[in-house]
PDB file of C-alpha atoms in Angstrom:
ATOM      1  CA  UNK A1243      98.291   2.879 -16.183  1.00 45.00           C
ATOM      2  CA  UNK A1244      97.962   6.690 -16.296  1.00 60.00           C
ATOM      3  CA  UNK A1245      94.265   7.471 -15.981  1.00 76.00           C
ATOM      4  CA  UNK A1246      93.348   3.839 -16.448  1.00 89.00           C
ATOM      5  CA  UNK A1247      92.442   1.489 -13.601  1.00 95.00           C
ATOM      6  CA  UNK A1248      94.143  -1.890 -13.400  1.00 95.00           C
ATOM      7  CA  UNK A1249      93.228  -4.932 -11.356  1.00 95.00           C
ATOM      8  CA  UNK A1250      95.136  -5.663  -8.164  1.00 94.00           C
ATOM      9  CA  UNK A1251      95.755  -9.260  -7.011  1.00 92.00           C
ATOM     10  CA  UNK A1252      93.331  -8.850  -4.082  1.00 89.00           C
ATOM     11  CA  UNK A1253      90.500  -7.842  -6.431  1.00 90.00           C
ATOM     12  CA  UNK A1254      90.925  -4.130  -5.850  1.00 94.00           C
ATOM     13  CA  UNK A1255      91.965  -1.554  -8.414  1.00 96.00           C
ATOM     14  CA  UNK A1256      94.863   0.849  -8.939  1.00 95.00           C
ATOM     15  CA  UNK A1257      95.220   4.004 -10.994  1.00 95.00           C
ATOM     16  CA  UNK A1258      98.046   6.471 -11.525  1.00 92.00           C
ATOM     17  CA  UNK A1259      97.019  10.044 -10.792  1.00 93.00           C
ATOM     18  CA  UNK A1260      99.022  13.230 -11.041  1.00 90.00           C
ATOM     19  CA  UNK A1261      98.807  16.132  -8.612  1.00 89.00           C
ATOM     20  CA  UNK A1262      96.232  18.027 -10.711  1.00 91.00           C
ATOM     21  CA  UNK A1263      93.995  14.962 -11.085  1.00 93.00           C
ATOM     22  CA  UNK A1264      94.119  14.332  -7.335  1.00 93.00           C
ATOM     23  CA  UNK A1265      93.202  17.947  -6.680  1.00 93.00           C
ATOM     24  CA  UNK A1266      90.308  17.927  -9.155  1.00 95.00           C
ATOM     25  CA  UNK A1267      88.892  14.634  -7.894  1.00 96.00           C
ATOM     26  CA  UNK A1268      89.120  15.750  -4.275  1.00 96.00           C
ATOM     27  CA  UNK A1269      87.504  19.095  -5.021  1.00 97.00           C
ATOM     28  CA  UNK A1270      84.637  17.453  -6.918  1.00 97.00           C
ATOM     29  CA  UNK A1271      84.067  14.906  -4.142  1.00 97.00           C
ATOM     30  CA  UNK A1272      83.975  17.661  -1.511  1.00 97.00           C
ATOM     31  CA  UNK A1273      81.509  19.633  -3.650  1.00 97.00           C
ATOM     32  CA  UNK A1274      79.362  16.508  -3.929  1.00 97.00           C
ATOM     33  CA  UNK A1275      79.410  16.162  -0.140  1.00 97.00           C
ATOM     34  CA  UNK A1276      78.313  19.787   0.178  1.00 96.00           C
ATOM     35  CA  UNK A1277      75.509  19.247  -2.341  1.00 96.00           C
ATOM     36  CA  UNK A1278      74.223  16.108  -0.598  1.00 95.00           C
ATOM     37  CA  UNK A1279      74.372  17.876   2.749  1.00 90.00           C
ATOM     38  CA  UNK A1280      75.235  16.779   6.267  1.00 82.00           C
ATOM     39  CA  UNK A1281      73.781  13.634   7.710  1.00 66.00           C
ATOM     40  CA  UNK A1282      71.743  13.305  10.837  1.00 59.00           C
ATOM     41  CA  UNK A1283      74.048  11.365  13.097  1.00 54.00           C
ATOM     42  CA  UNK A1284      72.108   9.018  15.401  1.00 52.00           C
ATOM     43  CA  UNK A1285      72.655   9.425  19.098  1.00 50.00           C
ATOM     44  CA  UNK A1286      75.128   6.967  20.629  1.00 50.00           C
ATOM     45  CA  UNK A1287      72.396   5.377  22.712  1.00 57.00           C
ATOM     46  CA  UNK A1288      69.802   5.468  19.911  1.00 64.00           C
ATOM     47  CA  UNK A1289      67.691   2.411  19.299  1.00 66.00           C
ATOM     48  CA  UNK A1290      68.999   0.828  16.048  1.00 65.00           C
ATOM     49  CA  UNK A1291      65.537  -0.509  15.205  1.00 65.00           C
ATOM     50  CA  UNK A1292      63.965   2.912  15.676  1.00 64.00           C
ATOM     51  CA  UNK A1293      66.675   4.415  13.460  1.00 60.00           C
ATOM     52  CA  UNK A1294      65.478   2.166  10.625  1.00 60.00           C
ATOM     53  CA  UNK A1295      62.111   3.893  10.724  1.00 63.00           C
ATOM     54  CA  UNK A1296      63.331   7.469  10.956  1.00 70.00           C
ATOM     55  CA  UNK A1297      61.383   9.412   8.393  1.00 74.00           C
ATOM     56  CA  UNK A1298      63.046  11.499   5.744  1.00 75.00           C
ATOM     57  CA  UNK A1299      61.679  14.024   3.285  1.00 76.00           C
ATOM     58  CA  UNK A1300      58.538  13.198   1.333  1.00 76.00           C
ATOM     59  CA  UNK A1301      59.034  15.692  -1.495  1.00 83.00           C
ATOM     60  CA  UNK A1302      61.671  15.598  -4.217  1.00 81.00           C
ATOM     61  CA  UNK A1303      64.524  18.088  -3.822  1.00 87.00           C
ATOM     62  CA  UNK A1304      64.155  21.395  -5.665  1.00 88.00           C
ATOM     63  CA  UNK A1305      67.716  21.332  -7.049  1.00 93.00           C
ATOM     64  CA  UNK A1306      67.728  19.475 -10.415  1.00 93.00           C
ATOM     65  CA  UNK A1307      71.041  17.758  -9.607  1.00 95.00           C
ATOM     66  CA  UNK A1308      69.686  16.472  -6.291  1.00 93.00           C
ATOM     67  CA  UNK A1309      66.499  15.343  -8.041  1.00 91.00           C
ATOM     68  CA  UNK A1310      68.747  13.350 -10.390  1.00 92.00           C
ATOM     69  CA  UNK A1311      70.636  11.803  -7.473  1.00 94.00           C
ATOM     70  CA  UNK A1312      67.416  11.139  -5.506  1.00 91.00           C
ATOM     71  CA  UNK A1313      64.717  10.531  -8.138  1.00 89.00           C
ATOM     72  CA  UNK A1314      61.115   9.599  -7.485  1.00 85.00           C
ATOM     73  CA  UNK A1315      60.516   5.874  -7.301  1.00 82.00           C
ATOM     74  CA  UNK A1316      57.349   5.974  -9.399  1.00 77.00           C
ATOM     75  CA  UNK A1317      55.869   8.132 -12.105  1.00 66.00           C
ATOM     76  CA  UNK A1318      53.612  10.943 -11.070  1.00 63.00           C
ATOM     77  CA  UNK A1319      50.689  10.250 -13.393  1.00 69.00           C
ATOM     78  CA  UNK A1320      48.230   9.564 -10.606  1.00 78.00           C
ATOM     79  CA  UNK A1321      47.605  10.737  -7.068  1.00 82.00           C
ATOM     80  CA  UNK A1322      48.115   7.172  -5.819  1.00 81.00           C
ATOM     81  CA  UNK A1323      51.561   6.894  -7.432  1.00 83.00           C
ATOM     82  CA  UNK A1324      52.576  10.319  -6.098  1.00 82.00           C
ATOM     83  CA  UNK A1325      51.554   9.198  -2.601  1.00 83.00           C
ATOM     84  CA  UNK A1326      53.491   5.937  -3.011  1.00 85.00           C
ATOM     85  CA  UNK A1327      56.562   7.843  -4.242  1.00 85.00           C
ATOM     86  CA  UNK A1328      56.355  10.184  -1.237  1.00 85.00           C
ATOM     87  CA  UNK A1329      56.148   7.213   1.145  1.00 85.00           C
ATOM     88  CA  UNK A1330      59.034   5.452  -0.587  1.00 87.00           C
ATOM     89  CA  UNK A1331      61.170   8.629  -0.428  1.00 85.00           C
ATOM     90  CA  UNK A1332      60.272   9.186   3.231  1.00 85.00           C
ATOM     91  CA  UNK A1333      61.690   5.795   4.225  1.00 85.00           C
ATOM     92  CA  UNK A1334      64.625   5.457   1.810  1.00 86.00           C
ATOM     93  CA  UNK A1335      66.157   8.852   1.042  1.00 89.00           C
ATOM     94  CA  UNK A1336      68.036   9.233   4.321  1.00 89.00           C
ATOM     95  CA  UNK A1337      69.783   5.889   3.792  1.00 90.00           C
ATOM     96  CA  UNK A1338      70.533   6.699   0.160  1.00 92.00           C
ATOM     97  CA  UNK A1339      71.974  10.079   1.148  1.00 93.00           C
ATOM     98  CA  UNK A1340      74.122   8.397   3.820  1.00 93.00           C
ATOM     99  CA  UNK A1341      75.480   5.874   1.297  1.00 96.00           C
ATOM    100  CA  UNK A1342      76.265   8.575  -1.260  1.00 97.00           C
ATOM    101  CA  UNK A1343      77.952  10.644   1.455  1.00 97.00           C
ATOM    102  CA  UNK A1344      80.027   7.648   2.542  1.00 97.00           C
ATOM    103  CA  UNK A1345      81.057   6.904  -1.069  1.00 98.00           C
ATOM    104  CA  UNK A1346      82.254  10.493  -1.518  1.00 98.00           C
ATOM    105  CA  UNK A1347      84.085  10.338   1.824  1.00 97.00           C
ATOM    106  CA  UNK A1348      85.893   7.162   0.696  1.00 97.00           C
ATOM    107  CA  UNK A1349      87.143   9.126  -2.335  1.00 97.00           C
ATOM    108  CA  UNK A1350      88.305  12.068  -0.208  1.00 97.00           C
ATOM    109  CA  UNK A1351      90.015   9.805   2.341  1.00 96.00           C
ATOM    110  CA  UNK A1352      91.783   7.755  -0.336  1.00 96.00           C
ATOM    111  CA  UNK A1353      93.052  10.895  -2.033  1.00 95.00           C
ATOM    112  CA  UNK A1354      94.115  12.391   1.300  1.00 93.00           C
ATOM    113  CA  UNK A1355      96.072   9.203   2.009  1.00 91.00           C
ATOM    114  CA  UNK A1356      98.178  10.088  -1.015  1.00 85.00           C
ATOM    115  CA  UNK A1357     100.131  12.685   0.907  1.00 65.00           C
ATOM    116  CA  UNK A1358     101.412  15.665  -1.017  1.00 54.00           C
ATOM    117  CA  UNK A1359     104.915  14.286  -0.648  1.00 52.00           C
ATOM    118  CA  UNK A1360     103.981  11.055  -2.433  1.00 61.00           C
ATOM    119  CA  UNK A1361     102.297  12.833  -5.346  1.00 59.00           C
ATOM    120  CA  UNK A1362     105.261  14.321  -7.109  1.00 59.00           C
ATOM    121  CA  UNK A1363     105.639  15.478 -10.676  1.00 62.00           C
ATOM    122  CA  UNK A1364     105.213  11.944 -11.953  1.00 65.00           C
ATOM    123  CA  UNK A1365     102.101  11.369  -9.861  1.00 77.00           C
ATOM    124  CA  UNK A1366     101.267   8.538  -7.548  1.00 88.00           C
ATOM    125  CA  UNK A1367      99.505   5.213  -7.777  1.00 92.00           C
ATOM    126  CA  UNK A1368      96.232   5.070  -5.879  1.00 94.00           C
ATOM    127  CA  UNK A1369      95.462   1.545  -4.691  1.00 94.00           C
ATOM    128  CA  UNK A1370      91.892   0.665  -3.699  1.00 96.00           C
ATOM    129  CA  UNK A1371      90.438  -2.406  -2.025  1.00 96.00           C
ATOM    130  CA  UNK A1372      87.359  -4.070  -3.535  1.00 95.00           C
ATOM    131  CA  UNK A1373      85.066  -2.177  -1.155  1.00 96.00           C
ATOM    132  CA  UNK A1374      86.816   1.126  -1.832  1.00 97.00           C
ATOM    133  CA  UNK A1375      86.576   0.450  -5.571  1.00 97.00           C
ATOM    134  CA  UNK A1376      82.806  -0.024  -5.296  1.00 97.00           C
ATOM    135  CA  UNK A1377      82.507   3.202  -3.308  1.00 98.00           C
ATOM    136  CA  UNK A1378      84.586   5.006  -5.917  1.00 98.00           C
ATOM    137  CA  UNK A1379      82.345   3.637  -8.647  1.00 97.00           C
ATOM    138  CA  UNK A1380      79.288   5.015  -6.833  1.00 97.00           C
ATOM    139  CA  UNK A1381      80.920   8.395  -6.263  1.00 98.00           C
ATOM    140  CA  UNK A1382      82.126   8.670  -9.867  1.00 98.00           C
ATOM    141  CA  UNK A1383      78.600   7.890 -11.026  1.00 97.00           C
ATOM    142  CA  UNK A1384      77.123  10.508  -8.684  1.00 98.00           C
ATOM    143  CA  UNK A1385      79.642  13.094  -9.862  1.00 98.00           C
ATOM    144  CA  UNK A1386      78.831  12.412 -13.506  1.00 95.00           C
ATOM    145  CA  UNK A1387      75.086  12.568 -12.848  1.00 95.00           C
ATOM    146  CA  UNK A1388      75.501  15.884 -11.054  1.00 97.00           C
ATOM    147  CA  UNK A1389      77.734  17.463 -13.695  1.00 96.00           C
ATOM    148  CA  UNK A1390      75.599  16.027 -16.502  1.00 93.00           C
ATOM    149  CA  UNK A1391      72.521  17.607 -14.938  1.00 93.00           C
ATOM    150  CA  UNK A1392      74.286  20.969 -14.653  1.00 94.00           C
ATOM    151  CA  UNK A1393      75.300  20.652 -18.324  1.00 91.00           C
ATOM    152  CA  UNK A1394      71.718  19.609 -19.213  1.00 89.00           C
ATOM    153  CA  UNK A1395      72.843  16.319 -20.755  1.00 87.00           C
ATOM    154  CA  UNK A1396      69.691  14.282 -21.311  1.00 79.00           C
ATOM    155  CA  UNK A1397      70.805  11.616 -23.777  1.00 75.00           C
ATOM    156  CA  UNK A1398      73.694  10.300 -25.863  1.00 69.00           C
ATOM    157  CA  UNK A1399      73.080  12.941 -28.529  1.00 72.00           C
ATOM    158  CA  UNK A1400      73.550  15.692 -25.937  1.00 70.00           C
ATOM    159  CA  UNK A1401      76.697  13.946 -24.717  1.00 70.00           C
ATOM    160  CA  UNK A1402      78.110  13.869 -28.270  1.00 76.00           C
ATOM    161  CA  UNK A1403      77.451  17.611 -28.567  1.00 81.00           C
ATOM    162  CA  UNK A1404      79.851  18.185 -25.673  1.00 81.00           C
ATOM    163  CA  UNK A1405      82.793  16.914 -27.732  1.00 81.00           C
ATOM    164  CA  UNK A1406      82.269  19.750 -30.211  1.00 85.00           C
ATOM    165  CA  UNK A1407      82.174  22.684 -27.781  1.00 86.00           C
ATOM    166  CA  UNK A1408      84.662  25.405 -28.669  1.00 89.00           C
ATOM    167  CA  UNK A1409      87.434  26.117 -26.188  1.00 90.00           C
ATOM    168  CA  UNK A1410      85.950  29.579 -25.617  1.00 92.00           C
ATOM    169  CA  UNK A1411      82.710  28.107 -24.190  1.00 90.00           C
ATOM    170  CA  UNK A1412      82.596  28.752 -20.419  1.00 92.00           C
ATOM    171  CA  UNK A1413      81.235  25.220 -19.882  1.00 89.00           C
ATOM    172  CA  UNK A1414      84.360  23.643 -21.392  1.00 92.00           C
ATOM    173  CA  UNK A1415      86.152  22.919 -18.046  1.00 92.00           C
ATOM    174  CA  UNK A1416      83.015  21.257 -16.675  1.00 93.00           C
ATOM    175  CA  UNK A1417      82.637  19.277 -19.906  1.00 92.00           C
ATOM    176  CA  UNK A1418      86.247  18.113 -19.693  1.00 92.00           C
ATOM    177  CA  UNK A1419      85.672  16.971 -16.091  1.00 94.00           C
ATOM    178  CA  UNK A1420      82.454  15.187 -17.137  1.00 93.00           C
ATOM    179  CA  UNK A1421      84.184  13.322 -19.973  1.00 91.00           C
ATOM    180  CA  UNK A1422      87.239  12.477 -17.828  1.00 94.00           C
ATOM    181  CA  UNK A1423      85.054  11.137 -15.013  1.00 95.00           C
ATOM    182  CA  UNK A1424      83.224   9.024 -17.596  1.00 93.00           C
ATOM    183  CA  UNK A1425      86.486   7.524 -18.795  1.00 94.00           C
ATOM    184  CA  UNK A1426      87.569   6.809 -15.202  1.00 96.00           C
ATOM    185  CA  UNK A1427      84.202   5.248 -14.435  1.00 96.00           C
ATOM    186  CA  UNK A1428      84.302   3.064 -17.544  1.00 96.00           C
ATOM    187  CA  UNK A1429      87.850   1.971 -16.754  1.00 96.00           C
ATOM    188  CA  UNK A1430      86.913   1.087 -13.180  1.00 97.00           C
ATOM    189  CA  UNK A1431      83.856  -0.899 -14.316  1.00 96.00           C
ATOM    190  CA  UNK A1432      85.990  -2.880 -16.772  1.00 95.00           C
ATOM    191  CA  UNK A1433      88.601  -3.514 -14.073  1.00 95.00           C
ATOM    192  CA  UNK A1434      86.063  -4.731 -11.536  1.00 92.00           C
ATOM    193  CA  UNK A1435      84.438  -7.016 -14.098  1.00 91.00           C
ATOM    194  CA  UNK A1436      87.717  -8.655 -15.146  1.00 85.00           C
TER     195      UNK A1436
END
């Protein structure tokens, strides 16, 4: 099971993680939360219907990784499509950011639940419900998109190039995380589909 998700009887998934893997995953999820940014928490007495129509940003983010996580809905070939993309972003980005934040928080909380005492030298088994598994899948995808953007991975050919980086390349740790997250993501997808 080490590094490979397996199906649980309730439809969830389980994976064995060692102390280093837990630490890396938690650190990456926290960094993702920092990148996405804090959410605007609605007031306790806020009108839920009004909250649905709270406007968000109308321009794409300047950070390439955030642009990858929050892409434009339409091409920008025409003024009309740019206006439509701005409107779409204005009414959807806040919700998308909130979902991505919640997915990353599910990862952090699940890893925190594996107390340091339970993650010994042999590691610990992380057990996720179906809902937690879906959140993990979203967070793993967001982490890979972010790291892939930082590594300037644009296609499969670029991804293959990463396997051949020399150990002396300063990007090597980020590449190893990118490839490991990809394997975890693939394993989780296969588990959820079985």
